[in-house]
PDB file of C-alpha atoms in Angstrom:
ATOM      1  CA  UNK A   1     -15.035  37.874  21.779  1.00  0.00           C
ATOM      2  CA  UNK A   2     -12.449  35.796  23.192  1.00  0.00           C
ATOM      3  CA  UNK A   3     -12.423  32.271  23.112  1.00  0.00           C
ATOM      4  CA  UNK A   4     -12.309  30.635  26.587  1.00  0.00           C
ATOM      5  CA  UNK A   5      -9.003  29.421  27.530  1.00  0.00           C
ATOM      6  CA  UNK A   6      -9.607  25.715  27.239  1.00  0.00           C
ATOM      7  CA  UNK A   7     -10.726  25.684  23.493  1.00  0.00           C
ATOM      8  CA  UNK A   8      -7.532  27.134  22.787  1.00  0.00           C
ATOM      9  CA  UNK A   9      -5.919  24.138  24.664  1.00  0.00           C
ATOM     10  CA  UNK A  10      -8.106  21.882  22.969  1.00  0.00           C
ATOM     11  CA  UNK A  11      -7.259  23.025  19.258  1.00  0.00           C
ATOM     12  CA  UNK A  12      -3.698  23.260  19.741  1.00  0.00           C
ATOM     13  CA  UNK A  13      -4.230  19.281  21.458  1.00  0.00           C
ATOM     14  CA  UNK A  14      -5.876  18.088  18.275  1.00  0.00           C
ATOM     15  CA  UNK A  15      -3.375  20.034  15.854  1.00  0.00           C
ATOM     16  CA  UNK A  16      -0.828  18.359  17.623  1.00  0.00           C
ATOM     17  CA  UNK A  17      -2.649  14.815  17.459  1.00  0.00           C
ATOM     18  CA  UNK A  18      -3.142  15.213  14.073  1.00  0.00           C
ATOM     19  CA  UNK A  19       0.660  16.306  13.217  1.00  0.00           C
ATOM     20  CA  UNK A  20       1.841  13.232  15.025  1.00  0.00           C
ATOM     21  CA  UNK A  21      -0.512  10.984  13.159  1.00  0.00           C
ATOM     22  CA  UNK A  22       0.651  12.324  10.197  1.00  0.00           C
ATOM     23  CA  UNK A  23       4.351  12.038  11.290  1.00  0.00           C
ATOM     24  CA  UNK A  24       3.973   8.353  12.246  1.00  0.00           C
ATOM     25  CA  UNK A  25       2.083   7.496   9.243  1.00  0.00           C
ATOM     26  CA  UNK A  26       4.586   8.960   7.105  1.00  0.00           C
ATOM     27  CA  UNK A  27       7.510   6.798   9.159  1.00  0.00           C
ATOM     28  CA  UNK A  28       5.493   3.467   9.530  1.00  0.00           C
ATOM     29  CA  UNK A  29       3.413   3.485   6.263  1.00  0.00           C
ATOM     30  CA  UNK A  30       0.379   1.634   7.759  1.00  0.00           C
ATOM     31  CA  UNK A  31      -0.705   1.441  11.357  1.00  0.00           C
ATOM     32  CA  UNK A  32      -3.433  -0.328  13.552  1.00  0.00           C
ATOM     33  CA  UNK A  33      -5.851   2.150  15.541  1.00  0.00           C
ATOM     34  CA  UNK A  34      -4.482   0.324  18.764  1.00  0.00           C
ATOM     35  CA  UNK A  35      -0.627   1.366  17.775  1.00  0.00           C
ATOM     36  CA  UNK A  36      -2.099   5.259  17.094  1.00  0.00           C
ATOM     37  CA  UNK A  37      -4.283   5.220  20.371  1.00  0.00           C
ATOM     38  CA  UNK A  38      -1.051   4.045  22.150  1.00  0.00           C
ATOM     39  CA  UNK A  39       0.573   7.296  20.446  1.00  0.00           C
ATOM     40  CA  UNK A  40      -2.209   9.159  22.235  1.00  0.00           C
ATOM     41  CA  UNK A  41      -4.059  10.129  19.343  1.00  0.00           C
ATOM     42  CA  UNK A  42      -7.985   9.719  20.091  1.00  0.00           C
ATOM     43  CA  UNK A  43     -10.294   8.038  18.055  1.00  0.00           C
ATOM     44  CA  UNK A  44     -12.594  11.279  17.474  1.00  0.00           C
ATOM     45  CA  UNK A  45      -9.372  12.719  15.938  1.00  0.00           C
ATOM     46  CA  UNK A  46      -8.968   9.862  13.624  1.00  0.00           C
ATOM     47  CA  UNK A  47     -12.364  10.044  12.648  1.00  0.00           C
ATOM     48  CA  UNK A  48     -12.252  13.663  11.857  1.00  0.00           C
ATOM     49  CA  UNK A  49      -9.037  13.226   9.794  1.00  0.00           C
ATOM     50  CA  UNK A  50     -10.771  10.277   7.725  1.00  0.00           C
ATOM     51  CA  UNK A  51     -13.617  12.749   7.082  1.00  0.00           C
ATOM     52  CA  UNK A  52     -11.250  15.582   6.305  1.00  0.00           C
ATOM     53  CA  UNK A  53      -9.539  13.420   3.774  1.00  0.00           C
ATOM     54  CA  UNK A  54      -6.004  13.863   5.759  1.00  0.00           C
ATOM     55  CA  UNK A  55      -5.613  10.017   6.548  1.00  0.00           C
ATOM     56  CA  UNK A  56      -7.483   7.037   4.529  1.00  0.00           C
ATOM     57  CA  UNK A  57      -9.178   4.294   6.857  1.00  0.00           C
ATOM     58  CA  UNK A  58      -8.003   1.174   4.488  1.00  0.00           C
ATOM     59  CA  UNK A  59      -9.617  -1.192   6.613  1.00  0.00           C
ATOM     60  CA  UNK A  60     -11.227  -2.076  10.218  1.00  0.00           C
ATOM     61  CA  UNK A  61      -8.580  -0.611  12.132  1.00  0.00           C
ATOM     62  CA  UNK A  62      -6.063   0.102   9.529  1.00  0.00           C
ATOM     63  CA  UNK A  63      -4.907   3.972   8.873  1.00  0.00           C
ATOM     64  CA  UNK A  64      -2.341   5.159   5.941  1.00  0.00           C
ATOM     65  CA  UNK A  65      -1.810   8.371   4.042  1.00  0.00           C
ATOM     66  CA  UNK A  66      -4.025   8.740   1.258  1.00  0.00           C
ATOM     67  CA  UNK A  67      -1.107  10.502  -1.068  1.00  0.00           C
ATOM     68  CA  UNK A  68       1.714   7.861  -0.585  1.00  0.00           C
ATOM     69  CA  UNK A  69       3.313   6.252  -3.247  1.00  0.00           C
ATOM     70  CA  UNK A  70       2.737   2.828  -3.089  1.00  0.00           C
ATOM     71  CA  UNK A  71       4.072  -0.617  -4.486  1.00  0.00           C
ATOM     72  CA  UNK A  72       2.356  -3.331  -6.269  1.00  0.00           C
ATOM     73  CA  UNK A  73       2.440  -5.670  -3.293  1.00  0.00           C
ATOM     74  CA  UNK A  74       0.810  -3.066  -0.971  1.00  0.00           C
ATOM     75  CA  UNK A  75      -1.843  -5.371   0.007  1.00  0.00           C
ATOM     76  CA  UNK A  76       0.637  -7.894   1.624  1.00  0.00           C
ATOM     77  CA  UNK A  77       1.762  -4.879   3.839  1.00  0.00           C
ATOM     78  CA  UNK A  78      -1.662  -4.373   4.560  1.00  0.00           C
ATOM     79  CA  UNK A  79      -2.666  -8.137   5.464  1.00  0.00           C
ATOM     80  CA  UNK A  80       0.902  -8.170   7.868  1.00  0.00           C
ATOM     81  CA  UNK A  81      -1.006  -5.367   9.770  1.00  0.00           C
ATOM     82  CA  UNK A  82      -4.225  -6.670   9.662  1.00  0.00           C
ATOM     83  CA  UNK A  83      -3.211 -10.235  10.635  1.00  0.00           C
ATOM     84  CA  UNK A  84      -0.012  -9.523  12.932  1.00  0.00           C
ATOM     85  CA  UNK A  85       0.512 -13.346  13.263  1.00  0.00           C
ATOM     86  CA  UNK A  86      -0.034 -14.562   9.427  1.00  0.00           C
ATOM     87  CA  UNK A  87       2.435 -15.014   6.948  1.00  0.00           C
ATOM     88  CA  UNK A  88       1.666 -14.695   3.352  1.00  0.00           C
ATOM     89  CA  UNK A  89       1.916 -17.991   1.497  1.00  0.00           C
ATOM     90  CA  UNK A  90       0.891 -19.876  -1.331  1.00  0.00           C
ATOM     91  CA  UNK A  91       0.109 -18.028  -4.538  1.00  0.00           C
ATOM     92  CA  UNK A  92       0.361 -14.573  -2.781  1.00  0.00           C
ATOM     93  CA  UNK A  93       4.057 -15.738  -2.072  1.00  0.00           C
ATOM     94  CA  UNK A  94       4.671 -17.207  -5.943  1.00  0.00           C
ATOM     95  CA  UNK A  95       3.507 -13.793  -7.068  1.00  0.00           C
ATOM     96  CA  UNK A  96       5.407 -11.871  -4.402  1.00  0.00           C
ATOM     97  CA  UNK A  97       8.530 -13.854  -5.429  1.00  0.00           C
ATOM     98  CA  UNK A  98       7.453 -13.433  -9.367  1.00  0.00           C
ATOM     99  CA  UNK A  99       6.956 -17.030  -9.625  1.00  0.00           C
ATOM    100  CA  UNK A 100       3.568 -17.282 -11.304  1.00  0.00           C
ATOM    101  CA  UNK A 101       1.510 -15.158 -13.341  1.00  0.00           C
ATOM    102  CA  UNK A 102      -1.590 -15.813 -11.588  1.00  0.00           C
ATOM    103  CA  UNK A 103      -3.429 -12.915  -9.320  1.00  0.00           C
ATOM    104  CA  UNK A 104      -5.406 -13.833  -7.010  1.00  0.00           C
ATOM    105  CA  UNK A 105      -8.475 -12.088  -5.831  1.00  0.00           C
ATOM    106  CA  UNK A 106      -7.419 -12.415  -2.554  1.00  0.00           C
ATOM    107  CA  UNK A 107      -4.122 -12.736  -0.461  1.00  0.00           C
ATOM    108  CA  UNK A 108      -3.210 -15.985   0.936  1.00  0.00           C
ATOM    109  CA  UNK A 109      -2.347 -15.874   4.323  1.00  0.00           C
ATOM    110  CA  UNK A 110      -0.860 -18.960   6.550  1.00  0.00           C
ATOM    111  CA  UNK A 111      -2.252 -18.918  10.363  1.00  0.00           C
ATOM    112  CA  UNK A 112      -1.331 -21.160  13.301  1.00  0.00           C
ATOM    113  CA  UNK A 113      -3.762 -24.060  13.818  1.00  0.00           C
ATOM    114  CA  UNK A 114      -5.031 -22.439  17.399  1.00  0.00           C
ATOM    115  CA  UNK A 115      -4.609 -18.802  16.454  1.00  0.00           C
ATOM    116  CA  UNK A 116      -7.941 -16.725  16.017  1.00  0.00           C
ATOM    117  CA  UNK A 117      -9.180 -16.247  12.599  1.00  0.00           C
ATOM    118  CA  UNK A 118      -9.750 -12.557  11.807  1.00  0.00           C
ATOM    119  CA  UNK A 119     -12.837 -11.144  10.818  1.00  0.00           C
ATOM    120  CA  UNK A 120     -12.071  -8.689   8.576  1.00  0.00           C
ATOM    121  CA  UNK A 121     -13.435  -7.385   5.166  1.00  0.00           C
ATOM    122  CA  UNK A 122     -10.469  -5.732   3.918  1.00  0.00           C
ATOM    123  CA  UNK A 123      -8.254  -6.340   2.866  1.00  0.00           C
ATOM    124  CA  UNK A 124      -9.336  -9.420   0.866  1.00  0.00           C
ATOM    125  CA  UNK A 125      -7.369 -12.618   2.427  1.00  0.00           C
ATOM    126  CA  UNK A 126      -8.155 -16.246   2.710  1.00  0.00           C
ATOM    127  CA  UNK A 127      -6.588 -17.787   5.822  1.00  0.00           C
ATOM    128  CA  UNK A 128      -4.877 -21.631   5.471  1.00  0.00           C
ATOM    129  CA  UNK A 129      -4.203 -23.004   8.836  1.00  0.00           C
ATOM    130  CA  UNK A 130      -0.638 -24.384   9.015  1.00  0.00           C
ATOM    131  CA  UNK A 131       0.825 -26.652  11.822  1.00  0.00           C
ATOM    132  CA  UNK A 132       3.267 -25.672  13.981  1.00  0.00           C
ATOM    133  CA  UNK A 133       6.137 -26.851  12.180  1.00  0.00           C
ATOM    134  CA  UNK A 134       4.864 -25.684   8.625  1.00  0.00           C
ATOM    135  CA  UNK A 135       4.312 -22.042  10.307  1.00  0.00           C
ATOM    136  CA  UNK A 136       8.182 -22.276  11.824  1.00  0.00           C
ATOM    137  CA  UNK A 137      10.257 -22.457   8.803  1.00  0.00           C
ATOM    138  CA  UNK A 138      10.995 -20.450   5.846  1.00  0.00           C
ATOM    139  CA  UNK A 139       9.957 -17.329   6.696  1.00  0.00           C
ATOM    140  CA  UNK A 140      11.555 -14.307   5.034  1.00  0.00           C
ATOM    141  CA  UNK A 141      10.958 -10.825   6.452  1.00  0.00           C
ATOM    142  CA  UNK A 142      10.562  -7.965   3.503  1.00  0.00           C
ATOM    143  CA  UNK A 143       9.997  -4.269   4.200  1.00  0.00           C
ATOM    144  CA  UNK A 144       6.669  -3.521   1.817  1.00  0.00           C
ATOM    145  CA  UNK A 145       6.000  -0.029   2.207  1.00  0.00           C
ATOM    146  CA  UNK A 146       7.788   0.849   5.173  1.00  0.00           C
ATOM    147  CA  UNK A 147       5.717  -2.486   6.479  1.00  0.00           C
ATOM    148  CA  UNK A 148       7.690  -5.430   7.812  1.00  0.00           C
ATOM    149  CA  UNK A 149       5.826  -8.300   6.030  1.00  0.00           C
ATOM    150  CA  UNK A 150       6.618 -12.044   6.745  1.00  0.00           C
ATOM    151  CA  UNK A 151       6.684 -14.022   3.267  1.00  0.00           C
ATOM    152  CA  UNK A 152       7.361 -17.896   3.154  1.00  0.00           C
ATOM    153  CA  UNK A 153      10.891 -18.117   0.808  1.00  0.00           C
ATOM    154  CA  UNK A 154      10.598 -19.439  -2.489  1.00  0.00           C
ATOM    155  CA  UNK A 155      11.322 -23.194  -1.717  1.00  0.00           C
ATOM    156  CA  UNK A 156       9.106 -23.075   1.020  1.00  0.00           C
ATOM    157  CA  UNK A 157       6.431 -21.730  -1.098  1.00  0.00           C
ATOM    158  CA  UNK A 158       6.815 -24.039  -3.792  1.00  0.00           C
ATOM    159  CA  UNK A 159       6.378 -27.115  -1.406  1.00  0.00           C
ATOM    160  CA  UNK A 160       3.428 -25.362   0.346  1.00  0.00           C
ATOM    161  CA  UNK A 161       1.551 -25.540  -2.835  1.00  0.00           C
ATOM    162  CA  UNK A 162       2.020 -29.269  -3.306  1.00  0.00           C
ATOM    163  CA  UNK A 163       0.889 -29.563   0.257  1.00  0.00           C
ATOM    164  CA  UNK A 164      -2.151 -27.498  -0.823  1.00  0.00           C
ATOM    165  CA  UNK A 165      -2.476 -28.513  -4.479  1.00  0.00           C
ATOM    166  CA  UNK A 166      -6.244 -29.615  -4.351  1.00  0.00           C
ATOM    167  CA  UNK A 167      -6.867 -26.047  -3.284  1.00  0.00           C
ATOM    168  CA  UNK A 168      -4.763 -23.968  -5.295  1.00  0.00           C
ATOM    169  CA  UNK A 169      -4.454 -26.514  -8.383  1.00  0.00           C
ATOM    170  CA  UNK A 170      -1.575 -28.513  -9.185  1.00  0.00           C
ATOM    171  CA  UNK A 171      -1.060 -26.105 -12.350  1.00  0.00           C
ATOM    172  CA  UNK A 172      -0.134 -23.484 -10.035  1.00  0.00           C
ATOM    173  CA  UNK A 173       2.588 -25.872  -7.881  1.00  0.00           C
ATOM    174  CA  UNK A 174       4.094 -26.598 -11.087  1.00  0.00           C
ATOM    175  CA  UNK A 175       4.646 -23.245 -12.301  1.00  0.00           C
ATOM    176  CA  UNK A 176       5.949 -22.167  -9.137  1.00  0.00           C
ATOM    177  CA  UNK A 177       8.236 -25.563  -9.247  1.00  0.00           C
ATOM    178  CA  UNK A 178       9.567 -24.758 -12.549  1.00  0.00           C
ATOM    179  CA  UNK A 179       9.857 -21.073 -12.486  1.00  0.00           C
ATOM    180  CA  UNK A 180      11.710 -21.428  -9.085  1.00  0.00           C
ATOM    181  CA  UNK A 181      14.351 -24.089 -10.579  1.00  0.00           C
ATOM    182  CA  UNK A 182      14.415 -21.896 -14.041  1.00  0.00           C
ATOM    183  CA  UNK A 183      15.278 -18.704 -12.509  1.00  0.00           C
ATOM    184  CA  UNK A 184      17.311 -20.247  -9.422  1.00  0.00           C
ATOM    185  CA  UNK A 185      15.133 -18.780  -6.725  1.00  0.00           C
ATOM    186  CA  UNK A 186      14.631 -22.100  -5.196  1.00  0.00           C
ATOM    187  CA  UNK A 187      17.260 -24.345  -4.721  1.00  0.00           C
ATOM    188  CA  UNK A 188      16.341 -28.262  -5.362  1.00  0.00           C
ATOM    189  CA  UNK A 189      18.237 -29.416  -1.943  1.00  0.00           C
ATOM    190  CA  UNK A 190      16.320 -26.597  -0.356  1.00  0.00           C
ATOM    191  CA  UNK A 191      12.892 -28.221  -1.507  1.00  0.00           C
ATOM    192  CA  UNK A 192      14.069 -31.624  -0.801  1.00  0.00           C
ATOM    193  CA  UNK A 193      14.465 -30.503   2.756  1.00  0.00           C
ATOM    194  CA  UNK A 194      11.410 -28.816   3.102  1.00  0.00           C
ATOM    195  CA  UNK A 195       9.148 -31.687   1.866  1.00  0.00           C
ATOM    196  CA  UNK A 196      10.920 -34.218   3.680  1.00  0.00           C
ATOM    197  CA  UNK A 197      10.191 -32.322   6.558  1.00  0.00           C
ATOM    198  CA  UNK A 198       6.870 -31.813   5.820  1.00  0.00           C
ATOM    199  CA  UNK A 199       6.207 -35.227   4.551  1.00  0.00           C
ATOM    200  CA  UNK A 200       4.998 -34.142   1.006  1.00  0.00           C
ATOM    201  CA  UNK A 201       8.280 -35.695  -0.441  1.00  0.00           C
ATOM    202  CA  UNK A 202       6.718 -38.756  -1.762  1.00  0.00           C
ATOM    203  CA  UNK A 203       4.532 -36.746  -3.913  1.00  0.00           C
ATOM    204  CA  UNK A 204       6.883 -34.011  -4.842  1.00  0.00           C
ATOM    205  CA  UNK A 205       9.697 -35.914  -6.043  1.00  0.00           C
ATOM    206  CA  UNK A 206       8.444 -37.119  -9.383  1.00  0.00           C
ATOM    207  CA  UNK A 207       7.710 -33.802 -10.258  1.00  0.00           C
ATOM    208  CA  UNK A 208      10.956 -32.239  -9.245  1.00  0.00           C
ATOM    209  CA  UNK A 209      12.863 -35.188 -10.970  1.00  0.00           C
ATOM    210  CA  UNK A 210      11.089 -34.408 -14.223  1.00  0.00           C
ATOM    211  CA  UNK A 211      11.456 -30.688 -13.636  1.00  0.00           C
ATOM    212  CA  UNK A 212      15.306 -31.218 -13.220  1.00  0.00           C
ATOM    213  CA  UNK A 213      15.226 -33.140 -16.191  1.00  0.00           C
ATOM    214  CA  UNK A 214      13.344 -30.858 -18.407  1.00  0.00           C
ATOM    215  CA  UNK A 215      15.503 -28.373 -17.500  1.00  0.00           C
ATOM    216  CA  UNK A 216      18.958 -29.986 -17.942  1.00  0.00           C
ATOM    217  CA  UNK A 217      17.770 -31.203 -21.287  1.00  0.00           C
ATOM    218  CA  UNK A 218      16.863 -27.536 -22.610  1.00  0.00           C
ATOM    219  CA  UNK A 219      20.735 -26.825 -21.887  1.00  0.00           C
ATOM    220  CA  UNK A 220      21.956 -29.775 -23.864  1.00  0.00           C
TER     221      UNK A 220
END
């Protein structure tokens, strides 16, 4: 008995959606469900593909390919998708720039004071509200696993670590400062500029002076 024509059309349509989903995820790395729906891929198709192991539901509304070769910073790419207006900051930014040996249990993300606070269980992150000025300077865009990911630059990250030293610990801020200067990833003049603009210069100055003196003595 032949299948009705509508069943054949439905099967072809579903296969087309599956192929489109796999092609898009292969091209972009991670996608939100809203992005996939905009490409005319139905929620039912995504659910079946997850059940069949064709794609992975990385978190609420986040999809990726299960067999992809992801980098060590993959969680930052997932955060960039889950929190589109956030910026990787503090210890996580230090980690990305290889300025700390700390391995935080969650990603640190800066969001604006008036932004909606995301409520997601995965990826694990801790959001810190930054003022308008702090959110508008020092942002770099790095491509991690095909996802454009905003991360504060090394000098801005160091300054932010001193601003939030009570949350992350002064020892972590100092580690970032010393490594940033030693490895020439954060120029002292840039640190000074950020610190003055963000009104933390009086706190940071003695630490910067001591670090520069310490590093200078190592080369004499």
